[in-house]
Coordinates of C-alpha atoms and ligand atoms in Angstrom, one line a residue:
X1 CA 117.6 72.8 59.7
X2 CA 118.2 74.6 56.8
X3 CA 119.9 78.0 56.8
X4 CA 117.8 81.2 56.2
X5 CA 118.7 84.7 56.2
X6 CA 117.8 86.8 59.0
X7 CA 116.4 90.3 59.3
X8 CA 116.5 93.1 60.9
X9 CA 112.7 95.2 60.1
X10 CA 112.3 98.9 61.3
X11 CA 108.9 99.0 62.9
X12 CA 107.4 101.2 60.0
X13 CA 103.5 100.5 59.5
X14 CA 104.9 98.4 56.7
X15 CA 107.0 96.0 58.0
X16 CA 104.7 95.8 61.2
X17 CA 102.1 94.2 58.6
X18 CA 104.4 92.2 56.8
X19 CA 105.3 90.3 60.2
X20 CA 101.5 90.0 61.1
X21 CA 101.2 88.3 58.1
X22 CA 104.4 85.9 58.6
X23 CA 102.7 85.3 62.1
X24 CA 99.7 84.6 60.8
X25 CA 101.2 82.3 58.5
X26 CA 103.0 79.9 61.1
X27 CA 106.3 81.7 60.6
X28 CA 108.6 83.0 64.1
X29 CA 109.1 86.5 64.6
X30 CA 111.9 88.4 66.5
X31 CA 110.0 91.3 68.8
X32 CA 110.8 93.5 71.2
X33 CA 109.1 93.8 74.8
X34 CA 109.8 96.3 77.3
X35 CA 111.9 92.9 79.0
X36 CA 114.0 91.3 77.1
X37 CA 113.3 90.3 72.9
X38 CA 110.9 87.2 72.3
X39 CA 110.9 84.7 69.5
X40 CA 107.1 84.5 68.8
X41 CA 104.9 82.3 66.9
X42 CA 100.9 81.6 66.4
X43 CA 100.3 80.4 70.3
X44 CA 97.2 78.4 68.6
X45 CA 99.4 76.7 66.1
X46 CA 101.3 73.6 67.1
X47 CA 103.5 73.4 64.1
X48 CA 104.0 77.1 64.7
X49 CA 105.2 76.7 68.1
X50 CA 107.5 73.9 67.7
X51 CA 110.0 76.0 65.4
X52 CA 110.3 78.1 68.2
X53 CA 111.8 75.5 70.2
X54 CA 114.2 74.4 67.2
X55 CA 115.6 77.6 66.8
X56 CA 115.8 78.1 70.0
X57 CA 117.1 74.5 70.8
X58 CA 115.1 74.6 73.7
X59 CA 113.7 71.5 75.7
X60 CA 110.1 70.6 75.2
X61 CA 109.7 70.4 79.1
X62 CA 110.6 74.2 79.1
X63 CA 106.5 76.2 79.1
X64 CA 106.5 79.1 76.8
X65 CA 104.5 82.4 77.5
X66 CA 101.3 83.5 75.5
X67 CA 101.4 87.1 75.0
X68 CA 98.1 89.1 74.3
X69 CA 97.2 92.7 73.3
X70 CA 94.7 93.3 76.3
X71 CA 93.8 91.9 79.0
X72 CA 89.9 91.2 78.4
X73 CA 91.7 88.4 75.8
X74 CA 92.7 85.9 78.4
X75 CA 89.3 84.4 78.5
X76 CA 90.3 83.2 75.1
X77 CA 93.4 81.2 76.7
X78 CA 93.0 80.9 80.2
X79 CA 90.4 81.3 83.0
X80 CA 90.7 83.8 85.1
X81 CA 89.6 84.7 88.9
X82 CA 89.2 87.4 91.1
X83 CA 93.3 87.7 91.6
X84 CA 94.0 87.7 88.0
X85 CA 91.6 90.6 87.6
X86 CA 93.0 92.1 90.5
X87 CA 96.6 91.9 89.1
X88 CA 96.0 92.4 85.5
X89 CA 94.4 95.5 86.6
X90 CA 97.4 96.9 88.9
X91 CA 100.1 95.3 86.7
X92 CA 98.7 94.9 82.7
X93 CA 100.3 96.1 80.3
X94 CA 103.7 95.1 81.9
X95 CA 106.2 92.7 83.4
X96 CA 104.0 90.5 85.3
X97 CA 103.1 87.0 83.8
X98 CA 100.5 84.9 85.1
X99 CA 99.8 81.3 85.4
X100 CA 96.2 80.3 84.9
X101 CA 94.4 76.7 83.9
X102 CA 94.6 76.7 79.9
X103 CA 91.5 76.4 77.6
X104 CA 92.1 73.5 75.1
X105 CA 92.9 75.9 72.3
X106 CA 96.5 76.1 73.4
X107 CA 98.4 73.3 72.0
X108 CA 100.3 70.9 74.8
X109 CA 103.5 72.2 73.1
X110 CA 102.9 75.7 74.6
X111 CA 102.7 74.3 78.2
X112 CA 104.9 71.0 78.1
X113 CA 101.9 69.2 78.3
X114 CA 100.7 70.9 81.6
X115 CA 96.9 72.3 82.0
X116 CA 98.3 75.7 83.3
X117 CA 99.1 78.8 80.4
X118 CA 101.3 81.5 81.7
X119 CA 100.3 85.0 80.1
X120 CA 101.1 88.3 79.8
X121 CA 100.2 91.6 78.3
X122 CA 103.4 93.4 77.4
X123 CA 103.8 97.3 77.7
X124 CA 105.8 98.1 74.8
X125 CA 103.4 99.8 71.8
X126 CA 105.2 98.0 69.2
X127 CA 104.5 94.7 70.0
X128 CA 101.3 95.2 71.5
X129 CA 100.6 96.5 67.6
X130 CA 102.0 93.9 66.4
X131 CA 99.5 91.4 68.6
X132 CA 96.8 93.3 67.4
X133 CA 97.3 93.2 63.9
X134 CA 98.1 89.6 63.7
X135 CA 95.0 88.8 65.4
X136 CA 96.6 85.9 67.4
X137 CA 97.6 85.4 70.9
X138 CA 101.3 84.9 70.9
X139 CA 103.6 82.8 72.1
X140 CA 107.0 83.6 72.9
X141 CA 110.0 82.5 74.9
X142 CA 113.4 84.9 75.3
X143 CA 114.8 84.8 71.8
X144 CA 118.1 83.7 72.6
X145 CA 119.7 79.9 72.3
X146 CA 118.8 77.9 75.2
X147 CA 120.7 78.8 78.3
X148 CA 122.6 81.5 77.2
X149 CA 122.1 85.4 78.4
X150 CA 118.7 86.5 77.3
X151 CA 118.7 89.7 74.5
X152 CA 117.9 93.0 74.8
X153 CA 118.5 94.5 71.5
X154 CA 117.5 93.0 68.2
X155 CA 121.4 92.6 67.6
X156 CA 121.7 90.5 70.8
X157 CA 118.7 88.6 68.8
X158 CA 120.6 87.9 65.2
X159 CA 124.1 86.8 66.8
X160 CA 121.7 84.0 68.6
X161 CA 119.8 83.0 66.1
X162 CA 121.5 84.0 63.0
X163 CA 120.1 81.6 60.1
X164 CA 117.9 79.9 62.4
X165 CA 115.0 82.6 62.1
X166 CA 114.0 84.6 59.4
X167 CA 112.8 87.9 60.7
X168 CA 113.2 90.0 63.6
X169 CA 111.4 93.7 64.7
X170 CA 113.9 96.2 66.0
X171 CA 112.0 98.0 68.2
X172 CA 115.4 99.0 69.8
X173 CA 116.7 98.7 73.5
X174 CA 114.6 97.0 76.4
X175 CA 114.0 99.4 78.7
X176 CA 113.2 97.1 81.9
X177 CA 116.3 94.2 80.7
X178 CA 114.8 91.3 83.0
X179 CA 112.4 89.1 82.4
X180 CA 108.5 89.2 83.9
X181 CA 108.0 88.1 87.0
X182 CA 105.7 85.1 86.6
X183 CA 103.2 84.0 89.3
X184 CA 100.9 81.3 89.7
X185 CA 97.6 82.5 90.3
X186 CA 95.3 79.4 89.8
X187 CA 94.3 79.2 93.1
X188 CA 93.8 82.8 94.4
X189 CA 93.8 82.3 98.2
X190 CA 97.1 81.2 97.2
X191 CA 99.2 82.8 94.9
X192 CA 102.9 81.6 94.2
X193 CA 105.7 83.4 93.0
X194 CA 108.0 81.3 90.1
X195 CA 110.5 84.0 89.1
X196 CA 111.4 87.2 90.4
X197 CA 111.1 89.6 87.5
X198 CA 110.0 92.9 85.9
X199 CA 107.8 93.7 88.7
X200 CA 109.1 94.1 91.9
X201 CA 108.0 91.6 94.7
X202 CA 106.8 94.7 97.1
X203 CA 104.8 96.3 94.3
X204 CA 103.1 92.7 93.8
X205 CA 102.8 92.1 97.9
X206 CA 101.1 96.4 98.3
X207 CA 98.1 95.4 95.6
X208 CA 97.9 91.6 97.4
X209 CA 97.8 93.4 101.0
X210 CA 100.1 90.1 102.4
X211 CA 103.2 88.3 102.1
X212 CA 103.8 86.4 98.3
X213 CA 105.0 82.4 99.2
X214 CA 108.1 82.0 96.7
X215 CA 108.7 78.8 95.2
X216 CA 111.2 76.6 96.8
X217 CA 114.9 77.2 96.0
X218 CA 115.9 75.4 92.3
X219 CA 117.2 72.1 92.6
X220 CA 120.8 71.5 91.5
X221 CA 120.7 68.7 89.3
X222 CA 119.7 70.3 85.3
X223 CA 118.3 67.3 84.9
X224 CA 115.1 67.4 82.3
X225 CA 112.7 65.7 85.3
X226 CA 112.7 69.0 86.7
X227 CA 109.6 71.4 87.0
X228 CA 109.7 74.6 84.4
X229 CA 111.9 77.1 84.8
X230 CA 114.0 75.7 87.9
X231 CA 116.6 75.1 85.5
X232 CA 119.6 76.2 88.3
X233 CA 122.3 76.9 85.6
X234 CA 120.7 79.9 83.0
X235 CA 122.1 82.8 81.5
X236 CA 125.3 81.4 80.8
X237 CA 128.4 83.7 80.1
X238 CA 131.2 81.4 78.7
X239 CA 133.2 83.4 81.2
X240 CA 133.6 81.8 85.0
X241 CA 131.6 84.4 87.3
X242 CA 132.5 84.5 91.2
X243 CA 129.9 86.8 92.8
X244 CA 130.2 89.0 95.9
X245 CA 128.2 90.4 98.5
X246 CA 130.2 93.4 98.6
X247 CA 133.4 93.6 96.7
X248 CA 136.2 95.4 98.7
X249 CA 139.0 97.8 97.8
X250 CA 141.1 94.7 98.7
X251 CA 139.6 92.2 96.7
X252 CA 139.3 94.5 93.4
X253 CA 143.3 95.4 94.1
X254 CA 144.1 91.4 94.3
X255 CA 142.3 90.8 91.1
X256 CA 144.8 89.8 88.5
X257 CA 144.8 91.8 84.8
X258 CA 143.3 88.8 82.9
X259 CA 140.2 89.1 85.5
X260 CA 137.5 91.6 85.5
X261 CA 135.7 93.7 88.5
X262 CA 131.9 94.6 88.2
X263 CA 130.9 96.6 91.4
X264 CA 127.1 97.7 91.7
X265 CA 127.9 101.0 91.7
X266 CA 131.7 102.0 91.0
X267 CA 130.9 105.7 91.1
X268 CA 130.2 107.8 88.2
X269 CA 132.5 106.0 86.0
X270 CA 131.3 103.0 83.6
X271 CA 134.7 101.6 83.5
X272 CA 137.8 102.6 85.9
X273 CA 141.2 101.5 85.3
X274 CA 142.8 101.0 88.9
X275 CA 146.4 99.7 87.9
X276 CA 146.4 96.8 85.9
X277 CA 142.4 96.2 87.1
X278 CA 139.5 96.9 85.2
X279 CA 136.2 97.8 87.4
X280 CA 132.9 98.0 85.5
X281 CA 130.1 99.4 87.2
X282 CA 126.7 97.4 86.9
X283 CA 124.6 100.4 88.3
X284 CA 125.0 104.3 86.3
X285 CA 123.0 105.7 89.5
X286 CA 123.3 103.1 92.0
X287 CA 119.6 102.2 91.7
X288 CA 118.6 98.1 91.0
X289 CA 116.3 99.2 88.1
X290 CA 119.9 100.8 86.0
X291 CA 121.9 97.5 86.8
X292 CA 118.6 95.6 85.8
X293 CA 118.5 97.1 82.2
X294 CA 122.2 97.0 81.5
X295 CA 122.9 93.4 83.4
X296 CA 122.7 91.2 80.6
X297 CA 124.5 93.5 77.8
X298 CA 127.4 93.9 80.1
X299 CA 127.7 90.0 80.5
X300 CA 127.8 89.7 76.4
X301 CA 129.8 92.3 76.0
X302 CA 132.5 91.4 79.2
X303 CA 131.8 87.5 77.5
X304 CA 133.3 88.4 74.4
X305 CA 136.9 90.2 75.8
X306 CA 139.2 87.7 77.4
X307 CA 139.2 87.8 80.6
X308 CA 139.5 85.0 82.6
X309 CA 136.9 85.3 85.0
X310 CA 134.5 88.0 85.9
X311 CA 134.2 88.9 89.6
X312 CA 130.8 90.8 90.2
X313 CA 129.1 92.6 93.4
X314 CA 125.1 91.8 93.7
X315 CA 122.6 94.2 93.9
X316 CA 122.1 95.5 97.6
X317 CA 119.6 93.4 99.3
X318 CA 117.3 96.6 100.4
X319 CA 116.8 97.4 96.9
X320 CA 113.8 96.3 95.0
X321 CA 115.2 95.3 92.0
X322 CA 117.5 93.3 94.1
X323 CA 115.5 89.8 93.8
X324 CA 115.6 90.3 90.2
X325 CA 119.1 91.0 89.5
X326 CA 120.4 88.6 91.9
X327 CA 118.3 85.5 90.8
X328 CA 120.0 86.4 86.9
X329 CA 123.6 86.5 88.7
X330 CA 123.3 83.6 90.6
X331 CA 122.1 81.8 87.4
X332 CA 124.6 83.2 85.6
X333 CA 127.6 82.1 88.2
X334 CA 126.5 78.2 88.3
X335 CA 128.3 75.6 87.9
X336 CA 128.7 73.6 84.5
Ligands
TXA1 O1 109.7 88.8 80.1 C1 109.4 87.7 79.7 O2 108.8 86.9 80.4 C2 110.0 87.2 78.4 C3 109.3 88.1 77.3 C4 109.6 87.6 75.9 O3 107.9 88.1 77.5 N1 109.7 85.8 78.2 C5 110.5 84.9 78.9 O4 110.2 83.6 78.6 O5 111.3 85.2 79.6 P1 111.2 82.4 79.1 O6 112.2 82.2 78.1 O7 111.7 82.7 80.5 O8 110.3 81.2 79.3 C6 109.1 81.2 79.9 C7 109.2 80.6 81.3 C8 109.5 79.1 81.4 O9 110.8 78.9 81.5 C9 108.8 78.7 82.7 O10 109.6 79.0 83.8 C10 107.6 79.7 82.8 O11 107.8 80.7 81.9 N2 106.3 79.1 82.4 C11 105.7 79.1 81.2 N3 104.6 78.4 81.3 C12 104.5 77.9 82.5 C13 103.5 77.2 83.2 N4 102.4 76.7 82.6 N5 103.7 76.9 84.5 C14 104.8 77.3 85.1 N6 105.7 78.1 84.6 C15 105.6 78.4 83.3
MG2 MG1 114.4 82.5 78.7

């Protein structure tokens, strides 16, 4: 694949056109969501779509996500039900993606070749804008090389893809830092959870008025036989990660200087030297939602000191962003 240059565009109504128009013209885009950044492409454009996977180096078994600017445009994708008018109207625009059966307008590259679409309607205004001016539903996949931490900032975008996509829109931080949740709503007696996610599995159970089934536990084996996004090994730090329960005083003083601590919440201190240790905090306010949107920067930016190995504390189990978090950790901590 040849090298391009990439580039960073300030969402002024000028660039925002300019990338409609790349969009429009079967190019990939860089864009921000209130998750994590996408690499997006012409969901209705085969060719389109497959670059996406290049750049990306991702698997053709691995679905993408069709993003659209309201949701009275899913009839244009998917069909929809009585749950996925329920949902879309408790959760839309936001973290919540939703598998339906696809129309045959989307290509088999967008769904590995399955007759389900997953969709969403993201909340952040600048790509919403730049759905809307493009005209075009939109698929997009995190925008980082296959397997490694997901980005959320359009820096995190460039030093994955850099000269392997030509634009991206710096719409600045993701506020939210994990992915949707993503649900299977075809049958609607019977909805399924795939991925914990952006929206919180009590928020989703309070509108559904019962308990959500969760898909089995991910297989082991990375092998490409299995179904999408069970993938065990994701979000990949080059560092080792042990994780913790609970870390103790004990365990952080035993941890050696070419090792790193990251407790949920270490106090008010981002980092604390204790002795030769060094003890992140993943939390600022010991809430789930702060460790959420500062998980995956923290893993770049502990994955590019030295240490040896990092040794991190999970997200209490009563909190809501718990499932989340703790699915990206334990992800993040497989085995090669
Ligand atoms: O927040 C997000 O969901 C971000 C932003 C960019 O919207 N997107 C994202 O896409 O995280 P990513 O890289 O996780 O890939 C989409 C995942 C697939 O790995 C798969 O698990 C699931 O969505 N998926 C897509 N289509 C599916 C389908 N038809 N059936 C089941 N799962 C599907
Ligand atoms: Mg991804």
């Amino acid at each position: 694949m040849p090298r391009m240059i990439t580039r960073l565009f300030r969402p002024t109504p000028y660039n925002l056109r300019r990338l409609a128009n790349a969009l429009r013209r079967g190019e990939t885009v860089g864009v921000p969501t209130e998750t994590v950044y996408g690499l997006a492409a012409n969901a209705l454009d085969a060719t389109a779509c497959q670059a996406i996977f290049r750049a990306k180096k991702r698997p053709s078994t691995d679905p993408l996500i069709v993003h659209l600017a309201d949701a009275k445009d899913l009839t244009a994708v998917g069909v929809s039900n009585e749950l996925v008018a329920k949902l879309a109207a408790a959760f839309w625009p936001g973290p919540l993606t939703m598998v339906v059966k696809k129309l045959p307008c989307i290509p088999d590259i967008v769904t590995a070749g399955f007759d389900s679409v997953a969709v969403r309607v993201p909340a952040h205004p600048l790509f919403r804008k730049l759905i809307r001016l493009a005209g075009l539903p939109l698929a997009a996949p995190s925008a980082n090389p296959f397997g490694y931490i997901s980005p959320t900032t359009a820096e995190h975008v460039r030093a994955g893809l850099n000269g392997r996509i030509r634009s991206i829109l710096d719409g600045g931080p993701c506020e939210i830092g994990v992915e949707s949740t993503i649900v299977d709503v075809r049958d609607p007696l019977r909805p399924v959870m795939l991925r914990p996610g952006g929206v919180p599995v009590a928020a989703l159970e309070e509108i559904l008025g019962h308990e959500l089934k969760r898909r089995t536990r991910p297989v082991a084996d990375d092998s490409a036989a299995v179904a999408p996004g069970q993938l065990s090994r994701h979000y990949s730090p080059r560092t080792p990660i042990t994780l913790y329960r609970k870390l103790s005083a004990l365990q952080i003083a035993q941890i050696p200087p070419s090792e790193a601590a990251i407790m949920f919440d270490s106090g008010n201190n981002v980092v604390r030297h204790r002795g030769d240790n060094t003890t992140y905090s993943l939390s600022l306010d010991g809430t789930g939602k702060s460790a959420a949107s500062r998980l995956f920067g923290l893993l770049r930016e502990l994955d590019q000191r030295d240490f040896s190995r990092l040794h991190i504390e999970e997200v209490p189990g009563s909190d809501p962003w718990s499932g989340a978090v703790n699915d990206r950790l334990r992800r993040a901590a497989a085995r090669r």
